[in-house]
């Protein structure tokens, strides 16, 4: 066990600070970044010096879109396996979605059960989104907010779970003023189900699946959300944007009093790297909602990420092989969700690294800073004095091939199996302690450093409780 109080100095020629890549040394004391200094600056006495050479030192990724599913559906994914996959992929903070755990996180009691499961299993920091479902009045929303969720997530289409029904315009009109008053964001799965086309064609065809979820469903949902955000002042974050024409529709929402966009957007590595055009028949590991899009859309979405630097988060959502209908290969009956938690940095880097104007600082902005801002986490997401020393050493020049069996999440099934990726996580630190070391005999040397990250509705941004 490392001494968490011993000063640590990480020398690196490419430190990803908010101002860009710098050559220097990050001085860590008591789990926090004490200073970012020039490479030849004097160091504190008794300091352990780690020379990272030409690796990139990033703030550890903050993944605000993860479906851990424990309690209740731990056989889909649990905190022990998910958090190890996260650490190995350079993610040291998970914010869990209110489904598909059971109970879903729509009450303070359900949140308490989830936090207990996370406390027992997680080796990375964790926080939770609450769920917004029809029938929750202001008191129910206030009680959930007061219990420590970082915001509320809703579905505008079928979530797949009976206990987590879709919200409609009237539900949003009732809830959004409450969230605005509580200064919590509303996260939305933005697909309007009302005009979804019926299924035609072969059940094993991804194209047939994608035709039932056209991009206009995403556009229609975002138009409604933008109008309601403008009307109520509620901050809205659209999860997993799949289409490059979607984000521009959010400008209709306007800005906050502080001049920030009222509506923000995230996308996921799979929409940046995987093409609908090349999904084999029956390969249900690729099924997600919204579906993967054609390569032309994918390329335009990549250009949007490079231009606007939004949050890029995993939407890690695994399910057991039988739920993914691996035997029949039926896209019609397979559960939607892509298992990818360990691959966020590598897949995002592979998708974007050859585009003009991209260097590794993009990973710091998109995979750490923006998601931390969304969740109101001020202590992580940036390499800056005073931030937690929650960091990743990343080799942007590594090439490797994904073997699903060797990933740490619950099931081997992933559409990335056999893919050649660029960039690999070497070490992950949580508040100065190494929680992952690649190729070491003990890959996860510190497993007891994790903490819950809870919001408060009175003193946003959230506090961290020990
Ligand atoms: Zn999701």
mmCIF file of C-alpha atoms in Angstrom, residues 2-13 15 24-53 57 383 389 391 393 427 429 432-434:
data_model
loop_
_atom_site.group_PDB
_atom_site.id
_atom_site.type_symbol
_atom_site.label_atom_id
_atom_site.label_comp_id
_atom_site.label_asym_id
_atom_site.label_seq_id
_atom_site.Cartn_x
_atom_site.Cartn_y
_atom_site.Cartn_z
ATOM 1 C CA UNK A 2 1.317 3.385 -0.965
ATOM 2 C CA UNK A 3 1.573 6.143 1.634
ATOM 3 C CA UNK A 4 -1.124 8.574 0.487
ATOM 4 C CA UNK A 5 0.571 11.413 2.359
ATOM 5 C CA UNK A 6 3.983 11.048 0.718
ATOM 6 C CA UNK A 7 4.517 13.818 -1.864
ATOM 7 C CA UNK A 8 4.531 12.579 -5.438
ATOM 8 C CA UNK A 9 5.985 14.280 -8.504
ATOM 9 C CA UNK A 10 4.879 13.195 -11.965
ATOM 10 C CA UNK A 11 7.283 14.417 -14.646
ATOM 11 C CA UNK A 12 5.845 14.377 -18.131
ATOM 12 C CA UNK A 13 6.573 16.095 -21.438
ATOM 13 C CA UNK A 15 0.679 17.322 -19.369
ATOM 14 C CA UNK A 24 6.555 19.943 -16.673
ATOM 15 C CA UNK A 25 5.959 18.243 -13.387
ATOM 16 C CA UNK A 26 2.741 17.766 -11.411
ATOM 17 C CA UNK A 27 3.359 17.912 -7.668
ATOM 18 C CA UNK A 28 0.870 15.910 -5.595
ATOM 19 C CA UNK A 29 0.455 16.246 -1.817
ATOM 20 C CA UNK A 30 -2.311 14.769 0.312
ATOM 21 C CA UNK A 31 -4.070 13.454 -2.776
ATOM 22 C CA UNK A 32 -4.360 16.847 -4.421
ATOM 23 C CA UNK A 33 -2.463 18.670 -7.123
ATOM 24 C CA UNK A 34 -0.288 21.137 -5.241
ATOM 25 C CA UNK A 35 1.326 22.671 -8.323
ATOM 26 C CA UNK A 36 2.071 22.278 -12.003
ATOM 27 C CA UNK A 37 5.671 23.404 -12.416
ATOM 28 C CA UNK A 38 8.375 23.648 -15.054
ATOM 29 C CA UNK A 39 10.234 20.391 -15.623
ATOM 30 C CA UNK A 40 13.390 21.630 -13.877
ATOM 31 C CA UNK A 41 11.698 23.283 -10.851
ATOM 32 C CA UNK A 42 12.777 22.146 -7.352
ATOM 33 C CA UNK A 43 10.606 19.444 -5.745
ATOM 34 C CA UNK A 44 9.470 18.951 -2.134
ATOM 35 C CA UNK A 45 11.746 16.936 0.181
ATOM 36 C CA UNK A 46 11.124 13.193 0.296
ATOM 37 C CA UNK A 47 9.149 13.322 -2.912
ATOM 38 C CA UNK A 48 8.625 10.150 -4.941
ATOM 39 C CA UNK A 49 9.453 11.084 -8.522
ATOM 40 C CA UNK A 50 7.815 9.210 -11.388
ATOM 41 C CA UNK A 51 9.138 10.009 -14.861
ATOM 42 C CA UNK A 52 6.408 9.473 -17.437
ATOM 43 C CA UNK A 53 8.632 10.542 -20.332
ATOM 44 C CA UNK A 57 -0.740 12.913 -18.409
ATOM 45 C CA UNK A 383 -5.041 19.214 -14.122
ATOM 46 C CA UNK A 389 -4.714 14.175 -8.209
ATOM 47 C CA UNK A 391 -4.987 11.283 -13.194
ATOM 48 C CA UNK A 393 -0.881 8.232 -17.847
ATOM 49 C CA UNK A 427 -1.565 4.031 -15.000
ATOM 50 C CA UNK A 429 -4.350 7.450 -9.974
ATOM 51 C CA UNK A 432 -2.553 10.235 -5.748
ATOM 52 C CA UNK A 433 -2.984 6.492 -5.222
ATOM 53 C CA UNK A 434 -2.464 4.099 -8.096
#
